[in-house]
């Protein structure tokens, strides 16, 4: 953990130095790491163990080998060589590593005669800072010190630390011409430092809107000069500005090198302007006249008029003026688009070619008077289900000619949400009419119609209300229904009396039918039209799986959607068919009980037999009742052979006989109680 903390400290130091451009000479970025020798070896006696590189612990050689592995990410290769300190330079040469008298951070300083090695941590001119162990000899402890670079016999370069080119120093100037600002940076440094510059940037912002910071990239003018030209009109602000300067090196390091704070962009001088508003009908003629120098007038890019009705201030629309001449701009605003009468306001804004905008006039509270509509009345006449709506107007020819449309919102009082607007047709200069089919509302009863006129300027006015007229439902034909049973078929016949119109208005006839034994199983049956007065349905009652009482109600649905119950046939009876009579005999053949049933009845009754069954049990074990299925011998005879040994009982037995018909009815028809199964002697 100690090693990780140390490395993090070095990394933070390196980032801090590169970001703020502290380095001024071509040196390696490094610093003393400290005693990172592993605790497991540090607490042993001197030479008390052999480390991972086959060197004795707490000696200088073991410390440097560990430092090379942990920091340089390099492990020495023992290779069967003598790695005493006086042999390190020779061994390195043999293995192909450079050995010279030039210190580099991360290189190994070696003394042959003193039998010593150390790790180079920092270099300042002719001074070299080293980290070492076991100096003085026998101490077996950590130490750091500064030495002259010529003191060691050699420097071994197994894997030196990387070299970072220092950031050159720079300064920035700012010059202005109108809204164009020229930002120029000049750098001083070695050719290698200047060549390592990747880009120069200028984050710039207005003090009036610090959030709108924009980074501008400079162009390279020559090896030491960078420049950017920025049109400050993009900020849409006058007043104080600040620009900071950043240089990014080829290795990705970024440093700030200059701050230009508080220079001023002065606002342009706009020409003076006034605005007048004149109404021509519902058109507001808005005219602006400017006074100023020819340069100020020529700098006008556009003139705009935000305009709104005081009745709906949220509906503010900006209208752009047309240039009439060098001093005059005008817009014609159709106030009908606002769909409001009463007070209006228009403000005036000028925008110059640099994008700056200024308010120069306010015209508040001019009035658009509503037009005079012609007077109108509306009548409603019913023709069947059609409401004939007729509006008659009186007024001047100009008022009548200004009518654009007449509309009739109409609704049923039974469903007020279903309001439909109907457009009138112009009959002549004074008369408009619409024919409204009220059947589309699917409602009878009270209706209301209101009348609206809209003029050619888009203004609308209510001029009449016709409330509470009645659409009566048409008469319904009377009907009766008869039920005739044909076996299990119920023949339902409905006969109607009425006018030809009433009869023609019948849409369908239906018969909800149910068994009194199972009332939830109600089924609606559709009738077939036999002729103009007669409808009929044939219902197979066997689908209900019930005998006994049935009921059928009759419903009539008209073309207009009305549904009417017109007849009830309650309590007619579907009798079950007769069941054949039967007897059963039991004959014992050893342990076999031969059960034979003989039936008498009509051929239909005999053919309706589905199955015959014999529940049989021993009186010694009545719960062990077993149902045995008979085999059909012929139309009248059924038989089953039962092996009584499966009951594991001797003594008395009983067998009952059950008949199941095709319609599902089950009937007990014979009882054979107390026959004996003798135990063999």
PDB file of C-alpha atoms in Angstrom, residues 263-387:
ATOM      1  CA  UNK A 263     -11.086  44.605 -21.662  1.00  0.00           C
ATOM      2  CA  UNK A 264     -14.165  46.414 -23.005  1.00  0.00           C
ATOM      3  CA  UNK A 265     -16.301  46.049 -26.142  1.00  0.00           C
ATOM      4  CA  UNK A 266     -18.204  49.313 -26.499  1.00  0.00           C
ATOM      5  CA  UNK A 267     -21.757  49.218 -27.915  1.00  0.00           C
ATOM      6  CA  UNK A 268     -22.366  50.770 -31.352  1.00  0.00           C
ATOM      7  CA  UNK A 269     -24.300  54.017 -31.658  1.00  0.00           C
ATOM      8  CA  UNK A 270     -27.746  53.247 -33.121  1.00  0.00           C
ATOM      9  CA  UNK A 271     -29.652  55.878 -35.130  1.00  0.00           C
ATOM     10  CA  UNK A 272     -32.565  57.538 -33.322  1.00  0.00           C
ATOM     11  CA  UNK A 273     -36.010  56.251 -34.342  1.00  0.00           C
ATOM     12  CA  UNK A 274     -39.727  56.890 -33.864  1.00  0.00           C
ATOM     13  CA  UNK A 275     -42.719  54.714 -34.791  1.00  0.00           C
ATOM     14  CA  UNK A 276     -46.301  55.624 -35.696  1.00  0.00           C
ATOM     15  CA  UNK A 277     -49.334  53.311 -35.969  1.00  0.00           C
ATOM     16  CA  UNK A 278     -52.302  54.024 -38.260  1.00  0.00           C
ATOM     17  CA  UNK A 279     -55.313  51.720 -38.644  1.00  0.00           C
ATOM     18  CA  UNK A 280     -56.764  50.968 -42.087  1.00  0.00           C
ATOM     19  CA  UNK A 281     -59.717  48.760 -41.246  1.00  0.00           C
ATOM     20  CA  UNK A 282     -58.190  45.852 -39.356  1.00  0.00           C
ATOM     21  CA  UNK A 283     -54.693  46.525 -40.771  1.00  0.00           C
ATOM     22  CA  UNK A 284     -52.209  48.332 -38.508  1.00  0.00           C
ATOM     23  CA  UNK A 285     -49.760  50.332 -40.676  1.00  0.00           C
ATOM     24  CA  UNK A 286     -46.611  50.588 -38.522  1.00  0.00           C
ATOM     25  CA  UNK A 287     -44.003  53.100 -39.822  1.00  0.00           C
ATOM     26  CA  UNK A 288     -40.563  53.854 -38.317  1.00  0.00           C
ATOM     27  CA  UNK A 289     -38.397  56.859 -39.260  1.00  0.00           C
ATOM     28  CA  UNK A 290     -34.699  57.006 -38.276  1.00  0.00           C
ATOM     29  CA  UNK A 291     -32.254  59.894 -37.963  1.00  0.00           C
ATOM     30  CA  UNK A 292     -28.463  59.390 -37.819  1.00  0.00           C
ATOM     31  CA  UNK A 293     -25.243  59.295 -39.816  1.00  0.00           C
ATOM     32  CA  UNK A 294     -25.108  57.493 -43.124  1.00  0.00           C
ATOM     33  CA  UNK A 295     -22.941  54.813 -41.460  1.00  0.00           C
ATOM     34  CA  UNK A 296     -25.505  54.304 -38.684  1.00  0.00           C
ATOM     35  CA  UNK A 297     -28.374  54.080 -41.183  1.00  0.00           C
ATOM     36  CA  UNK A 298     -26.430  51.700 -43.431  1.00  0.00           C
ATOM     37  CA  UNK A 299     -25.745  49.435 -40.402  1.00  0.00           C
ATOM     38  CA  UNK A 300     -29.468  48.716 -39.916  1.00  0.00           C
ATOM     39  CA  UNK A 301     -30.011  45.001 -40.600  1.00  0.00           C
ATOM     40  CA  UNK A 302     -33.712  44.742 -39.737  1.00  0.00           C
ATOM     41  CA  UNK A 303     -36.579  46.438 -37.900  1.00  0.00           C
ATOM     42  CA  UNK A 304     -39.161  44.330 -36.048  1.00  0.00           C
ATOM     43  CA  UNK A 305     -42.467  45.009 -34.298  1.00  0.00           C
ATOM     44  CA  UNK A 306     -43.571  42.592 -31.547  1.00  0.00           C
ATOM     45  CA  UNK A 307     -47.346  43.118 -31.378  1.00  0.00           C
ATOM     46  CA  UNK A 308     -50.066  41.686 -29.128  1.00  0.00           C
ATOM     47  CA  UNK A 309     -53.698  42.110 -28.090  1.00  0.00           C
ATOM     48  CA  UNK A 310     -54.296  43.149 -24.488  1.00  0.00           C
ATOM     49  CA  UNK A 311     -57.010  40.468 -24.377  1.00  0.00           C
ATOM     50  CA  UNK A 312     -54.412  37.755 -25.076  1.00  0.00           C
ATOM     51  CA  UNK A 313     -50.940  39.029 -24.253  1.00  0.00           C
ATOM     52  CA  UNK A 314     -49.447  35.538 -24.647  1.00  0.00           C
ATOM     53  CA  UNK A 315     -50.143  35.679 -28.396  1.00  0.00           C
ATOM     54  CA  UNK A 316     -47.277  38.052 -29.173  1.00  0.00           C
ATOM     55  CA  UNK A 317     -46.127  37.954 -32.820  1.00  0.00           C
ATOM     56  CA  UNK A 318     -42.967  39.570 -34.220  1.00  0.00           C
ATOM     57  CA  UNK A 319     -43.485  41.304 -37.583  1.00  0.00           C
ATOM     58  CA  UNK A 320     -40.514  42.303 -39.780  1.00  0.00           C
ATOM     59  CA  UNK A 321     -40.644  45.708 -41.454  1.00  0.00           C
ATOM     60  CA  UNK A 322     -39.918  46.346 -45.127  1.00  0.00           C
ATOM     61  CA  UNK A 323     -37.293  48.977 -45.941  1.00  0.00           C
ATOM     62  CA  UNK A 324     -38.958  51.893 -47.778  1.00  0.00           C
ATOM     63  CA  UNK A 325     -35.824  54.061 -48.048  1.00  0.00           C
ATOM     64  CA  UNK A 326     -32.648  54.802 -46.062  1.00  0.00           C
ATOM     65  CA  UNK A 327     -34.626  56.328 -43.157  1.00  0.00           C
ATOM     66  CA  UNK A 328     -38.024  54.656 -43.335  1.00  0.00           C
ATOM     67  CA  UNK A 329     -39.226  51.108 -42.523  1.00  0.00           C
ATOM     68  CA  UNK A 330     -42.817  49.904 -42.569  1.00  0.00           C
ATOM     69  CA  UNK A 331     -44.965  46.841 -41.830  1.00  0.00           C
ATOM     70  CA  UNK A 332     -48.645  46.233 -42.511  1.00  0.00           C
ATOM     71  CA  UNK A 333     -50.043  43.959 -39.780  1.00  0.00           C
ATOM     72  CA  UNK A 334     -53.393  42.194 -40.298  1.00  0.00           C
ATOM     73  CA  UNK A 335     -54.795  42.302 -36.770  1.00  0.00           C
ATOM     74  CA  UNK A 336     -57.514  39.848 -37.840  1.00  0.00           C
ATOM     75  CA  UNK A 337     -54.930  37.087 -37.309  1.00  0.00           C
ATOM     76  CA  UNK A 338     -55.133  37.806 -33.568  1.00  0.00           C
ATOM     77  CA  UNK A 339     -58.947  37.279 -33.568  1.00  0.00           C
ATOM     78  CA  UNK A 340     -59.368  39.968 -30.919  1.00  0.00           C
ATOM     79  CA  UNK A 341     -60.895  43.442 -30.773  1.00  0.00           C
ATOM     80  CA  UNK A 342     -59.908  46.181 -28.304  1.00  0.00           C
ATOM     81  CA  UNK A 343     -56.494  47.462 -27.159  1.00  0.00           C
ATOM     82  CA  UNK A 344     -53.247  46.500 -28.931  1.00  0.00           C
ATOM     83  CA  UNK A 345     -49.580  47.342 -28.291  1.00  0.00           C
ATOM     84  CA  UNK A 346     -46.612  47.390 -30.672  1.00  0.00           C
ATOM     85  CA  UNK A 347     -42.979  47.805 -29.594  1.00  0.00           C
ATOM     86  CA  UNK A 348     -40.183  48.582 -32.053  1.00  0.00           C
ATOM     87  CA  UNK A 349     -36.740  46.887 -32.211  1.00  0.00           C
ATOM     88  CA  UNK A 350     -33.729  47.647 -34.418  1.00  0.00           C
ATOM     89  CA  UNK A 351     -30.979  45.068 -35.131  1.00  0.00           C
ATOM     90  CA  UNK A 352     -27.645  46.121 -36.636  1.00  0.00           C
ATOM     91  CA  UNK A 353     -25.456  44.079 -38.963  1.00  0.00           C
ATOM     92  CA  UNK A 354     -23.326  42.894 -36.041  1.00  0.00           C
ATOM     93  CA  UNK A 355     -26.391  41.201 -34.580  1.00  0.00           C
ATOM     94  CA  UNK A 356     -26.976  43.660 -31.721  1.00  0.00           C
ATOM     95  CA  UNK A 357     -30.564  44.605 -30.957  1.00  0.00           C
ATOM     96  CA  UNK A 358     -32.130  47.652 -29.280  1.00  0.00           C
ATOM     97  CA  UNK A 359     -35.681  48.746 -28.406  1.00  0.00           C
ATOM     98  CA  UNK A 360     -36.365  52.261 -29.710  1.00  0.00           C
ATOM     99  CA  UNK A 361     -40.132  52.898 -29.493  1.00  0.00           C
ATOM    100  CA  UNK A 362     -43.299  51.719 -27.686  1.00  0.00           C
ATOM    101  CA  UNK A 363     -46.786  52.252 -29.119  1.00  0.00           C
ATOM    102  CA  UNK A 364     -49.171  51.120 -26.385  1.00  0.00           C
ATOM    103  CA  UNK A 365     -52.954  51.120 -26.243  1.00  0.00           C
ATOM    104  CA  UNK A 366     -54.239  51.750 -29.766  1.00  0.00           C
ATOM    105  CA  UNK A 367     -57.713  50.293 -30.409  1.00  0.00           C
ATOM    106  CA  UNK A 368     -59.139  47.952 -33.048  1.00  0.00           C
ATOM    107  CA  UNK A 369     -62.905  48.477 -32.997  1.00  0.00           C
ATOM    108  CA  UNK A 370     -65.143  45.513 -33.864  1.00  0.00           C
ATOM    109  CA  UNK A 371     -66.988  45.676 -37.223  1.00  0.00           C
ATOM    110  CA  UNK A 372     -70.740  46.219 -37.368  1.00  0.00           C
ATOM    111  CA  UNK A 373     -72.378  42.889 -38.298  1.00  0.00           C
ATOM    112  CA  UNK A 374     -75.792  42.741 -40.034  1.00  0.00           C
ATOM    113  CA  UNK A 375     -78.719  41.765 -37.801  1.00  0.00           C
ATOM    114  CA  UNK A 376     -79.902  38.169 -38.186  1.00  0.00           C
ATOM    115  CA  UNK A 377     -82.595  35.718 -37.065  1.00  0.00           C
ATOM    116  CA  UNK A 378     -82.841  31.927 -37.437  1.00  0.00           C
ATOM    117  CA  UNK A 379     -85.898  29.671 -37.723  1.00  0.00           C
ATOM    118  CA  UNK A 380     -86.056  25.886 -37.290  1.00  0.00           C
ATOM    119  CA  UNK A 381     -88.569  23.682 -39.108  1.00  0.00           C
ATOM    120  CA  UNK A 382     -88.659  19.896 -38.821  1.00  0.00           C
ATOM    121  CA  UNK A 383     -89.228  17.716 -41.894  1.00  0.00           C
ATOM    122  CA  UNK A 384     -89.208  14.232 -40.440  1.00  0.00           C
ATOM    123  CA  UNK A 385     -85.751  13.864 -38.844  1.00  0.00           C
ATOM    124  CA  UNK A 386     -84.362  16.807 -40.847  1.00  0.00           C
ATOM    125  CA  UNK A 387     -84.082  20.216 -39.149  1.00  0.00           C
TER     126      UNK A 387
END
